[in-house]
Amino acid sequence: MSSIPKINPTSTNAWKALQTHFNKIKDVHLNDLFALDEGRVADFSLDWNDFYVDISKNRITKETRSLLLQLAEEVNLPQAISAQINGEAINETENRAVLHSALRDFGIMNPVVAETLQKMKTFSNNVIDGNWKGYTGKTIKTIVNIGIGGSNLGPRMVCEALHSYRNHIELRFISNVDGDFLAESLKTLDRETTIFVVVSKTFTTQETRTNAATVKQWFLDSAPSSAVKNHFVAVSANIDEVQNFGILEENIFPMWDWVGGRFSLWSAVGLSICCGVGYHHFEALLKGAHEMDIHFKTAPLSENIPVALGLISVWYNNFFACETEAVIPYAETLRELVPYLQQAIMESNGKSVDRNGASIKYQTGNIIWGATGANSQHAFFQLLHQGTKLIPAEFICFSESLHTLGEHHNILLANCLAQTEALMEGKDNPDEPFRNFVGNNPSTTLLIRKLTPKNLGSLLALYEHKLFVQGIVWNIYSYDQWGVELGKKLATKTLKAIQNKDTKGVANASTKALLKKL
Ligand SMILES: O=P(O)(O)OC[C@H]1O[C@](O)(CO)[C@@H](O)[C@@H]1O
């Protein structure tokens, strides 16, 4: 049991006051809010380390903000933050602590974490320096991460985001159980120069087990079994199962039950990151995340970036009834950020039962979507500008580029800022209705100095904390994921029906008909 009080947010005074306040300001245009308040930008922006967070283009006033902060106090958010960081078993439905932040705290590092980091450092240095040899004596050229969900999305996203920091090691990710994709991948892999990192916290995940077994079989088709030790390593909390699979104990990098899959890139799940960009950059990533942890833990609620973003999101979700939230990074290497955030946020907060076990009558978990700018401007921005839906958007951009290449970065930045302005201001065109822009579309801009490993770490930790803030306000358990279990169970039964060409055990008429057809 954790000490976090389980409060229905709609029963708080702040919620009721927010409802009244919402009715008053729901139609107020952002242009008027700016016109009426010269100090708006200063009041509605947060400066921290390399981050400047502009929340002024949101449909909020000082009163909104103070009521949202009151809501945070009434649901005991400060107590919840301490409970998480102090290692209470706040993931009550699984009776586990939630301590991914401990993985990046070099000040008071748990010895098992420190030992694992050292092992990751040694391994990745050996691979990069060419000291780790394949079974025929060749150096390693390729690392293939085999894993799914949190055992794929985090490392894949970071390796892509830090593209400019990459070394000569080629990185590949095999996640889906799609055999067509795997067959094509295997055609282009060289057994003698590849290491497969099988990543699975439970080591029972069907997709990962199937992929790993097929890859191992393919490997052994023309390599001796003694070669497995040079080419297969694993990251898992289930040491016995990894050994049963045939991976040596010395090649296992541990995980722990207090690290959730979608929060695990900071653990040995980040092994491919270490190999691709070097351990020192991985450590910088952890340190950046830790700085955000400190900020989250110590900054007053009114100056706390994850708290501000989490509460604004609640405001749109529960009062404006927005169902979705767009994330638009103006950096092409952040193209995997949205899929990563989709798991982090939607697997965490897609819940309809509160922490008392009661069915919830208000909206939780927003739908996260988006893509990189400027590409997305030429794809779905039409709907943001002139559609009928209100979609709050978070724009992420970097003041400095990593390379100097003509006017590219200026153009990229200009587009980012211009879009937030156009969305907000709109353009009156009374004589040409099709060219009329109502505006009043909210956005937050995260302007970060540079896409460094450290700043990326801070950005990802910011999103982790933001979703936690929302989960506490909504009185849900953000750290379990029971909703993914039913489909997994049914898939086992369905697989049997496909293998045996027998639909007798399948009750659902539609599934039965589909099975017969296939
Ligand atoms: O690392 P594992 O145990 O293979 O799990 C993979 C993923 O499956 C889930 O449990 C459910 O999809 C995720 O939370 C997790 O990241």
Coordinates of C-alpha atoms and ligand atoms in Angstrom, one line a residue:
M1 CA 0.0 0.0 0.0
S2 CA 1.3 3.4 -0.8
S3 CA 0.6 6.6 1.2
I4 CA -0.9 8.5 -1.8
P5 CA -4.5 9.5 -0.9
K6 CA -7.0 8.2 -3.5
I7 CA -9.1 11.2 -4.3
N8 CA -11.7 11.5 -7.0
P9 CA -10.6 14.7 -8.7
T10 CA -14.2 15.7 -9.5
S11 CA -15.0 15.8 -5.8
T12 CA -12.4 18.6 -5.1
N13 CA -13.2 22.3 -4.7
A14 CA -10.7 23.1 -7.4
W15 CA -12.5 20.9 -10.0
K16 CA -15.9 22.6 -9.3
A17 CA -14.3 26.0 -9.5
L18 CA -12.5 25.0 -12.7
Q19 CA -15.9 24.0 -14.2
T20 CA -17.4 27.4 -13.4
H21 CA -14.2 29.1 -14.7
F22 CA -14.3 27.1 -17.9
N23 CA -17.8 28.2 -18.7
K24 CA -16.6 31.8 -18.3
I25 CA -13.5 31.6 -20.5
K26 CA -14.2 28.8 -23.0
D27 CA -14.8 31.1 -25.9
V28 CA -12.3 33.7 -25.1
H29 CA -9.8 34.1 -28.0
L30 CA -6.1 33.8 -27.3
N31 CA -5.6 37.0 -29.2
D32 CA -7.6 38.8 -26.6
L33 CA -5.7 37.2 -23.7
F34 CA -2.5 38.5 -25.2
A35 CA -4.0 42.0 -25.9
L36 CA -5.2 42.3 -22.3
D37 CA -2.0 41.3 -20.6
E38 CA 1.3 42.7 -21.6
G39 CA 3.1 40.4 -19.1
R40 CA 1.6 37.3 -20.5
V41 CA 4.7 35.8 -22.1
A42 CA 6.8 36.4 -18.9
D43 CA 4.1 35.0 -16.7
F44 CA 3.4 32.0 -18.9
S45 CA 6.9 30.7 -19.6
L46 CA 9.4 28.6 -17.7
D47 CA 13.1 28.7 -18.0
W48 CA 15.2 25.8 -16.8
N49 CA 18.6 24.6 -17.8
D50 CA 18.7 24.5 -21.6
F51 CA 14.8 24.5 -21.8
Y52 CA 12.5 27.4 -22.4
V53 CA 8.9 26.3 -22.2
D54 CA 6.4 28.7 -23.6
I55 CA 2.9 28.0 -22.4
S56 CA 1.5 31.4 -23.2
K57 CA -0.3 30.1 -26.4
N58 CA -2.6 28.0 -24.3
R59 CA -6.2 28.8 -23.5
I60 CA -5.5 29.6 -19.9
T61 CA -5.5 32.6 -17.6
K62 CA -3.8 33.3 -14.3
E63 CA -7.0 32.1 -12.7
T64 CA -6.9 28.8 -14.7
R65 CA -3.4 28.2 -13.6
S66 CA -4.0 28.9 -9.9
L67 CA -7.1 26.6 -9.9
L68 CA -5.1 23.9 -11.7
L69 CA -2.4 24.2 -9.0
Q70 CA -5.0 24.1 -6.3
L71 CA -6.3 20.9 -7.9
A72 CA -2.7 19.5 -7.8
E73 CA -2.6 20.3 -4.1
E74 CA -6.0 18.9 -3.4
V75 CA -5.1 15.5 -5.0
N76 CA -1.9 15.6 -2.9
L77 CA 0.5 15.6 -5.9
P78 CA 3.5 16.7 -3.8
Q79 CA 3.0 13.7 -1.5
A80 CA 2.6 11.4 -4.6
I81 CA 5.9 12.7 -6.1
S82 CA 7.7 11.9 -2.8
A83 CA 6.1 8.5 -2.5
Q84 CA 7.3 7.6 -6.0
I85 CA 10.8 8.8 -5.5
N86 CA 11.1 7.3 -2.0
G87 CA 10.4 3.9 -3.5
E88 CA 7.0 3.2 -2.0
A89 CA 5.1 0.4 -3.8
I90 CA 2.9 2.9 -5.7
N91 CA 2.2 0.4 -8.5
E92 CA -0.2 -1.2 -6.1
T93 CA -2.0 -3.6 -8.5
E94 CA 1.4 -5.3 -9.1
N95 CA 2.7 -4.5 -5.6
R96 CA 5.8 -2.9 -7.0
A97 CA 7.8 0.3 -6.5
V98 CA 8.4 2.5 -9.5
L99 CA 12.0 3.4 -9.5
H100 CA 13.2 4.1 -13.0
S101 CA 14.5 7.5 -11.6
A102 CA 16.9 5.5 -9.4
L103 CA 18.6 4.2 -12.6
R104 CA 19.9 7.6 -13.3
D105 CA 20.9 8.9 -9.9
F106 CA 24.6 8.6 -9.8
G107 CA 24.7 10.3 -6.3
I108 CA 23.1 7.4 -4.4
M109 CA 23.3 4.6 -6.9
N110 CA 22.1 1.2 -5.9
P111 CA 25.1 -1.2 -6.2
V112 CA 23.4 -3.6 -8.5
V113 CA 22.6 -0.7 -10.9
A114 CA 26.1 0.6 -10.7
E115 CA 27.5 -2.9 -11.4
T116 CA 25.1 -3.3 -14.4
L117 CA 26.2 0.0 -15.8
Q118 CA 29.8 -1.0 -15.5
K119 CA 29.0 -4.3 -17.4
M120 CA 27.3 -2.3 -20.1
K121 CA 30.3 0.0 -20.4
T122 CA 32.7 -2.8 -20.7
F123 CA 30.6 -4.7 -23.2
S124 CA 29.9 -1.7 -25.4
N125 CA 33.6 -0.5 -25.3
N126 CA 34.7 -4.0 -26.3
V127 CA 32.3 -4.0 -29.2
I128 CA 33.2 -0.5 -30.4
D129 CA 36.9 -1.0 -30.0
G130 CA 36.8 -4.3 -31.9
N131 CA 37.9 -6.3 -28.9
W132 CA 34.8 -8.5 -28.8
K133 CA 35.2 -10.9 -31.6
G134 CA 32.8 -13.1 -33.5
Y135 CA 33.2 -16.8 -33.6
T136 CA 35.5 -16.6 -36.7
G137 CA 37.7 -13.9 -35.1
K138 CA 36.1 -11.0 -37.0
T139 CA 35.2 -7.7 -35.2
I140 CA 31.5 -6.9 -34.7
K141 CA 29.8 -4.5 -37.2
T142 CA 26.1 -4.9 -36.3
I143 CA 24.0 -5.0 -33.2
V144 CA 20.5 -6.3 -33.5
N145 CA 18.0 -5.5 -30.7
I146 CA 15.3 -8.1 -30.5
G147 CA 12.4 -6.9 -28.3
I148 CA 9.0 -5.3 -28.4
G149 CA 7.1 -2.6 -26.6
G150 CA 9.4 -0.9 -24.0
S151 CA 12.1 -3.4 -24.9
N152 CA 12.2 -1.8 -28.4
L153 CA 10.6 1.7 -28.6
G154 CA 12.9 3.4 -26.1
P155 CA 16.3 2.3 -27.4
R156 CA 15.1 2.5 -31.0
M157 CA 14.0 6.1 -30.5
V158 CA 17.1 7.2 -28.6
C159 CA 19.5 5.6 -31.2
E160 CA 17.6 7.5 -33.9
A161 CA 17.5 10.7 -32.0
L162 CA 21.2 10.7 -31.4
H163 CA 22.0 9.9 -35.0
S164 CA 24.7 12.6 -35.1
Y165 CA 26.5 11.0 -32.2
R166 CA 26.6 7.5 -33.7
N167 CA 29.8 5.5 -34.3
H168 CA 30.6 2.8 -36.9
I169 CA 28.3 0.2 -35.3
E170 CA 25.2 -0.5 -37.4
L171 CA 22.1 -0.8 -35.2
R172 CA 19.0 -2.8 -36.2
F173 CA 15.7 -3.4 -34.4
I174 CA 13.5 -6.5 -34.8
S175 CA 10.3 -6.1 -32.9
N176 CA 7.3 -7.3 -34.8
V177 CA 6.7 -11.1 -35.1
D178 CA 6.1 -10.5 -38.9
G179 CA 8.1 -13.3 -40.5
D180 CA 8.3 -11.6 -43.9
F181 CA 10.1 -8.7 -42.3
L182 CA 12.4 -11.0 -40.4
A183 CA 13.2 -13.1 -43.4
E184 CA 14.2 -10.0 -45.4
S185 CA 16.3 -8.8 -42.4
L186 CA 18.2 -12.1 -42.1
K187 CA 19.1 -12.0 -45.8
T188 CA 21.2 -8.9 -45.1
L189 CA 22.8 -10.0 -41.9
D190 CA 26.3 -11.5 -41.5
R191 CA 26.4 -14.1 -38.8
E192 CA 30.2 -13.6 -38.2
T193 CA 30.0 -9.9 -37.4
T194 CA 26.6 -9.5 -35.7
I195 CA 25.5 -9.6 -32.1
F196 CA 21.9 -10.2 -31.2
V197 CA 20.7 -8.5 -28.0
V198 CA 17.5 -10.3 -26.9
V199 CA 15.6 -7.8 -24.7
S200 CA 12.6 -8.9 -22.7
K201 CA 11.9 -8.1 -19.1
T202 CA 9.7 -11.2 -18.6
F203 CA 11.4 -13.3 -21.3
T204 CA 7.9 -14.8 -21.9
T205 CA 6.7 -12.3 -24.6
Q206 CA 5.5 -14.4 -27.5
E207 CA 6.8 -12.1 -30.3
T208 CA 10.3 -11.7 -28.8
R209 CA 10.6 -15.4 -28.0
T210 CA 9.5 -16.4 -31.5
N211 CA 11.9 -13.9 -33.2
A212 CA 14.8 -14.8 -31.0
A213 CA 14.3 -18.6 -31.6
T214 CA 14.1 -18.1 -35.3
V215 CA 17.2 -16.0 -35.4
K216 CA 19.1 -18.5 -33.2
Q217 CA 18.0 -21.3 -35.5
W218 CA 19.1 -19.3 -38.6
F219 CA 22.4 -18.6 -36.8
L220 CA 23.0 -22.2 -36.0
D221 CA 22.3 -23.2 -39.6
S222 CA 25.9 -22.5 -40.4
A223 CA 27.6 -21.7 -37.1
P224 CA 28.6 -24.2 -34.4
S225 CA 26.6 -24.1 -31.1
S226 CA 29.8 -23.0 -29.3
A227 CA 29.5 -19.7 -31.3
V228 CA 26.3 -18.7 -29.5
K229 CA 28.3 -17.1 -26.7
N230 CA 30.0 -14.7 -29.0
H231 CA 26.8 -13.6 -30.7
F232 CA 23.8 -13.7 -28.3
V233 CA 23.4 -11.6 -25.2
A234 CA 20.2 -10.9 -23.3
V235 CA 18.6 -8.2 -21.1
S236 CA 16.0 -9.6 -18.7
A237 CA 14.7 -10.0 -15.2
N238 CA 14.0 -13.7 -15.9
I239 CA 17.5 -15.2 -15.7
D240 CA 16.3 -18.8 -15.6
E241 CA 14.3 -18.4 -18.9
V242 CA 17.2 -16.7 -20.6
Q243 CA 19.5 -19.6 -19.6
N244 CA 16.9 -22.1 -20.8
F245 CA 16.9 -20.3 -24.1
G246 CA 20.7 -21.0 -24.3
I247 CA 22.3 -17.7 -23.4
L248 CA 25.2 -17.9 -21.0
E249 CA 24.8 -16.3 -17.6
E250 CA 27.8 -14.0 -18.2
N251 CA 26.0 -12.6 -21.3
I252 CA 22.9 -11.6 -19.3
F253 CA 22.3 -8.0 -18.3
P254 CA 19.8 -7.8 -15.5
M255 CA 16.6 -5.8 -15.1
W256 CA 14.4 -5.5 -12.0
D257 CA 10.7 -5.6 -11.3
W258 CA 10.8 -2.0 -10.1
V259 CA 11.5 -0.8 -13.6
G260 CA 8.4 -0.8 -15.9
G261 CA 9.0 -1.9 -19.5
R262 CA 8.0 1.5 -21.0
F263 CA 10.4 3.3 -18.5
S264 CA 13.3 0.9 -19.0
L265 CA 15.5 2.6 -21.6
W266 CA 17.6 3.9 -18.7
S267 CA 18.4 0.3 -17.6
A268 CA 20.4 -2.4 -19.5
V269 CA 17.6 -2.1 -22.1
G270 CA 19.7 0.8 -23.3
L271 CA 22.6 -1.6 -24.2
S272 CA 22.1 -1.0 -28.0
I273 CA 22.3 2.8 -27.2
C274 CA 25.7 2.3 -25.5
C275 CA 26.9 0.3 -28.5
G276 CA 25.6 2.8 -31.1
V277 CA 26.7 6.1 -29.5
G278 CA 29.2 5.0 -26.8
Y279 CA 28.7 4.6 -23.1
H280 CA 29.7 8.2 -22.3
H281 CA 26.7 9.6 -24.3
F282 CA 24.4 7.1 -22.6
E283 CA 25.6 8.3 -19.2
A284 CA 25.0 11.9 -20.3
L285 CA 21.4 10.9 -21.3
L286 CA 21.0 9.4 -17.7
K287 CA 22.4 12.6 -16.1
G288 CA 20.1 14.8 -18.1
A289 CA 17.1 12.7 -17.0
H290 CA 18.3 12.9 -13.4
E291 CA 18.4 16.7 -13.6
M292 CA 14.8 16.7 -14.7
D293 CA 14.0 14.3 -11.8
I294 CA 15.6 16.8 -9.3
H295 CA 13.6 19.6 -10.9
F296 CA 10.4 17.6 -10.7
K297 CA 11.1 16.7 -7.1
T298 CA 12.2 20.1 -5.8
A299 CA 10.7 22.9 -7.9
P300 CA 7.6 24.5 -6.5
L301 CA 4.4 23.3 -8.3
S302 CA 4.0 26.7 -9.9
E303 CA 7.5 26.6 -11.5
N304 CA 7.6 22.9 -12.2
I305 CA 7.6 22.0 -15.9
P306 CA 6.2 18.5 -15.8
V307 CA 3.5 19.7 -13.4
A308 CA 2.6 22.7 -15.7
L309 CA 2.4 20.5 -18.8
G310 CA 0.5 17.7 -17.0
L311 CA -2.1 20.1 -15.6
I312 CA -2.6 21.9 -19.0
S313 CA -3.2 18.6 -20.5
V314 CA -5.9 17.8 -17.8
W315 CA -7.5 21.2 -18.5
Y316 CA -8.0 20.4 -22.2
N317 CA -8.9 16.8 -21.7
N318 CA -11.4 17.2 -18.9
F319 CA -12.8 20.7 -19.5
F320 CA -12.5 21.3 -23.2
A321 CA -13.2 17.6 -23.8
C322 CA -10.2 17.3 -26.2
E323 CA -9.5 13.6 -26.8
T324 CA -6.1 13.9 -28.4
E325 CA -2.8 15.8 -28.1
A326 CA -0.3 16.2 -30.9
V327 CA 3.4 16.2 -30.5
I328 CA 5.4 17.8 -33.3
P329 CA 9.2 17.7 -33.0
Y330 CA 11.1 19.9 -35.4
A331 CA 14.0 17.5 -35.7
E332 CA 13.8 14.7 -38.2
T333 CA 15.8 12.4 -35.9
L334 CA 13.0 12.6 -33.3
R335 CA 10.7 10.8 -35.7
E336 CA 10.5 7.8 -33.3
L337 CA 9.5 10.0 -30.4
V338 CA 5.8 9.8 -31.0
P339 CA 5.5 6.0 -31.1
Y340 CA 7.7 6.0 -28.0
L341 CA 5.4 8.5 -26.2
Q342 CA 2.3 6.6 -27.4
Q343 CA 3.4 3.6 -25.4
A344 CA 4.7 5.6 -22.4
I345 CA 1.5 7.7 -22.1
M346 CA -1.3 5.6 -23.5
E347 CA -0.2 2.3 -21.8
S348 CA 0.2 4.2 -18.6
N349 CA -3.0 6.3 -18.5
G350 CA -5.4 4.4 -20.7
K351 CA -7.5 3.3 -17.6
S352 CA -11.1 3.5 -16.7
V353 CA -11.0 2.2 -13.1
D354 CA -9.7 4.5 -10.4
R355 CA -7.4 3.6 -7.6
N356 CA -10.3 2.7 -5.4
G357 CA -11.4 0.1 -7.9
A358 CA -14.4 2.2 -9.0
S359 CA -15.4 2.9 -12.6
I360 CA -14.4 6.3 -13.7
K361 CA -17.0 8.9 -15.0
Y362 CA -14.5 11.4 -16.4
Q363 CA -12.0 11.2 -19.3
T364 CA -8.5 9.9 -18.7
G365 CA -5.6 9.1 -21.0
N366 CA -5.3 11.3 -24.0
I367 CA -4.6 9.9 -27.4
I368 CA -1.1 10.9 -28.5
W369 CA -0.3 11.4 -32.1
G370 CA 1.9 13.5 -34.3
A371 CA 4.9 13.5 -36.6
T372 CA 7.9 15.7 -37.3
G373 CA 7.6 19.2 -38.5
A374 CA 7.9 20.5 -41.3
N375 CA 6.7 17.2 -42.8
S376 CA 3.5 17.1 -40.8
Q377 CA 2.7 20.7 -42.0
H378 CA 2.3 19.2 -45.5
A379 CA 0.3 16.2 -44.2
F380 CA -2.2 16.8 -41.4
F381 CA -1.9 20.5 -40.4
Q382 CA -4.9 21.4 -42.5
L383 CA -7.0 19.8 -39.9
L384 CA -5.3 21.6 -37.0
H385 CA -5.8 25.0 -38.8
Q386 CA -9.3 24.6 -40.1
G387 CA -10.8 21.4 -38.8
T388 CA -13.7 21.2 -36.3
K389 CA -11.6 19.6 -33.6
L390 CA -9.6 21.3 -30.9
I391 CA -6.2 19.7 -30.7
P392 CA -3.7 21.0 -28.3
A393 CA -0.2 20.6 -29.7
E394 CA 3.3 20.5 -28.2
F395 CA 6.0 21.8 -30.5
I396 CA 9.6 20.8 -29.8
C397 CA 12.5 22.6 -31.4
F398 CA 16.2 23.3 -30.8
S399 CA 17.8 26.8 -31.0
E400 CA 21.1 25.4 -32.3
S401 CA 21.5 22.8 -35.0
L402 CA 24.1 20.1 -34.8
H403 CA 25.5 20.9 -38.3
T404 CA 25.8 24.1 -40.1
L405 CA 24.2 23.7 -43.5
G406 CA 23.0 26.8 -45.2
E407 CA 19.7 28.2 -44.1
H408 CA 18.2 24.8 -43.2
H409 CA 18.0 25.3 -39.4
N410 CA 16.6 28.8 -39.7
I411 CA 14.0 27.6 -42.1
L412 CA 13.1 24.8 -39.8
L413 CA 12.8 27.1 -36.8
A414 CA 10.9 29.7 -38.7
N415 CA 8.3 27.1 -39.7
C416 CA 7.9 25.9 -36.2
L417 CA 7.3 29.3 -34.7
A418 CA 5.2 30.5 -37.6
Q419 CA 2.9 27.5 -37.2
T420 CA 2.2 28.1 -33.5
E421 CA 1.5 31.7 -34.3
A422 CA -0.8 30.9 -37.2
L423 CA -2.7 28.3 -35.1
M424 CA -3.2 30.8 -32.4
E425 CA -3.8 34.1 -34.3
G426 CA -5.8 32.8 -37.2
K427 CA -6.7 35.2 -40.0
D428 CA -10.0 36.9 -40.6
N429 CA -11.2 36.6 -44.1
P430 CA -14.8 37.5 -43.9
D431 CA -15.3 37.7 -47.7
E432 CA -13.6 34.3 -48.4
P433 CA -14.9 31.8 -46.0
F434 CA -12.7 29.0 -47.3
R435 CA -9.7 31.1 -46.5
N436 CA -10.8 32.1 -43.1
F437 CA -8.8 31.0 -40.1
V438 CA -10.6 31.2 -36.8
G439 CA -7.3 30.6 -34.8
N440 CA -7.5 30.1 -31.1
N441 CA -5.8 26.7 -31.5
P442 CA -3.5 26.1 -28.4
S443 CA 0.1 25.1 -28.4
T444 CA 3.0 24.8 -26.1
T445 CA 6.5 25.3 -27.4
L446 CA 9.5 23.6 -25.9
L447 CA 12.5 25.4 -27.1
I448 CA 15.6 23.5 -26.2
R449 CA 19.2 24.8 -26.8
K450 CA 20.5 21.8 -28.7
L451 CA 19.7 18.1 -29.3
T452 CA 22.4 16.7 -27.0
P453 CA 22.2 13.4 -25.1
K454 CA 21.8 15.3 -21.9
N455 CA 18.9 17.4 -23.1
L456 CA 17.3 14.4 -24.7
G457 CA 17.4 12.7 -21.3
S458 CA 15.8 15.7 -19.7
L459 CA 13.1 15.8 -22.4
L460 CA 12.2 12.1 -21.9
A461 CA 12.1 12.4 -18.1
L462 CA 9.8 15.4 -18.5
Y463 CA 7.3 13.3 -20.4
E464 CA 7.6 10.5 -17.8
H465 CA 6.8 12.9 -15.0
K466 CA 4.1 14.7 -17.0
L467 CA 2.1 11.4 -17.4
F468 CA 2.6 10.7 -13.7
V469 CA 1.1 14.1 -12.8
Q470 CA -1.9 13.3 -15.0
G471 CA -2.3 9.8 -13.5
I472 CA -2.3 11.3 -10.0
V473 CA -4.9 13.9 -10.9
W474 CA -7.1 11.2 -12.6
N475 CA -6.6 8.9 -9.6
I476 CA -5.5 6.0 -11.7
Y477 CA -2.6 3.6 -11.5
S478 CA -0.3 4.7 -14.2
Y479 CA 2.3 1.9 -13.8
D480 CA 0.3 -1.3 -14.6
Q481 CA -1.0 -2.4 -18.0
W482 CA -3.5 -5.1 -17.4
G483 CA -5.4 -4.1 -20.6
V484 CA -2.8 -5.8 -22.8
E485 CA -3.3 -9.2 -21.3
L486 CA -6.6 -10.3 -22.7
G487 CA -5.5 -10.0 -26.3
K488 CA -2.4 -12.0 -25.5
K489 CA -4.4 -14.8 -24.0
L490 CA -6.8 -14.9 -26.9
A491 CA -4.0 -14.9 -29.4
T492 CA -2.7 -18.2 -27.9
K493 CA -6.1 -19.8 -28.4
T494 CA -6.5 -18.4 -31.9
L495 CA -3.0 -19.6 -32.9
K496 CA -4.0 -23.2 -31.9
A497 CA -7.1 -22.9 -34.1
I498 CA -4.9 -21.7 -37.0
Q499 CA -2.3 -24.4 -36.5
N500 CA -4.9 -27.2 -36.1
K501 CA -7.2 -25.8 -38.8
D502 CA -10.0 -26.3 -36.2
T503 CA -12.3 -23.5 -35.1
K504 CA -14.2 -25.6 -32.5
G505 CA -12.6 -23.9 -29.6
V506 CA -13.4 -20.4 -31.0
A507 CA -16.8 -19.0 -29.8
N508 CA -16.8 -15.6 -31.5
A509 CA -18.8 -15.9 -34.7
S510 CA -16.9 -13.2 -36.5
T511 CA -13.5 -14.6 -35.6
K512 CA -14.7 -18.1 -36.6
A513 CA -15.8 -16.8 -40.0
L514 CA -12.4 -15.0 -40.5
L515 CA -10.6 -18.2 -39.5
K516 CA -12.5 -20.2 -42.0
K517 CA -11.8 -17.7 -44.7
L518 CA -8.1 -17.7 -44.1
Ligands
LIG1 O1 10.0 -6.8 -22.1 P1 8.9 -7.7 -22.2 O2 8.7 -8.5 -21.0 O3 9.1 -8.7 -23.4 O4 7.6 -6.9 -22.5 C1 7.4 -6.1 -23.6 C2 6.3 -5.2 -23.5 O5 5.1 -5.9 -23.3 C3 4.2 -5.2 -22.4 O6 4.2 -5.8 -21.2 C4 2.8 -5.1 -22.9 O7 2.7 -4.8 -24.2 C5 4.9 -3.8 -22.3 O8 4.5 -3.1 -21.2 C6 6.3 -4.2 -22.4 O9 7.1 -3.1 -22.7

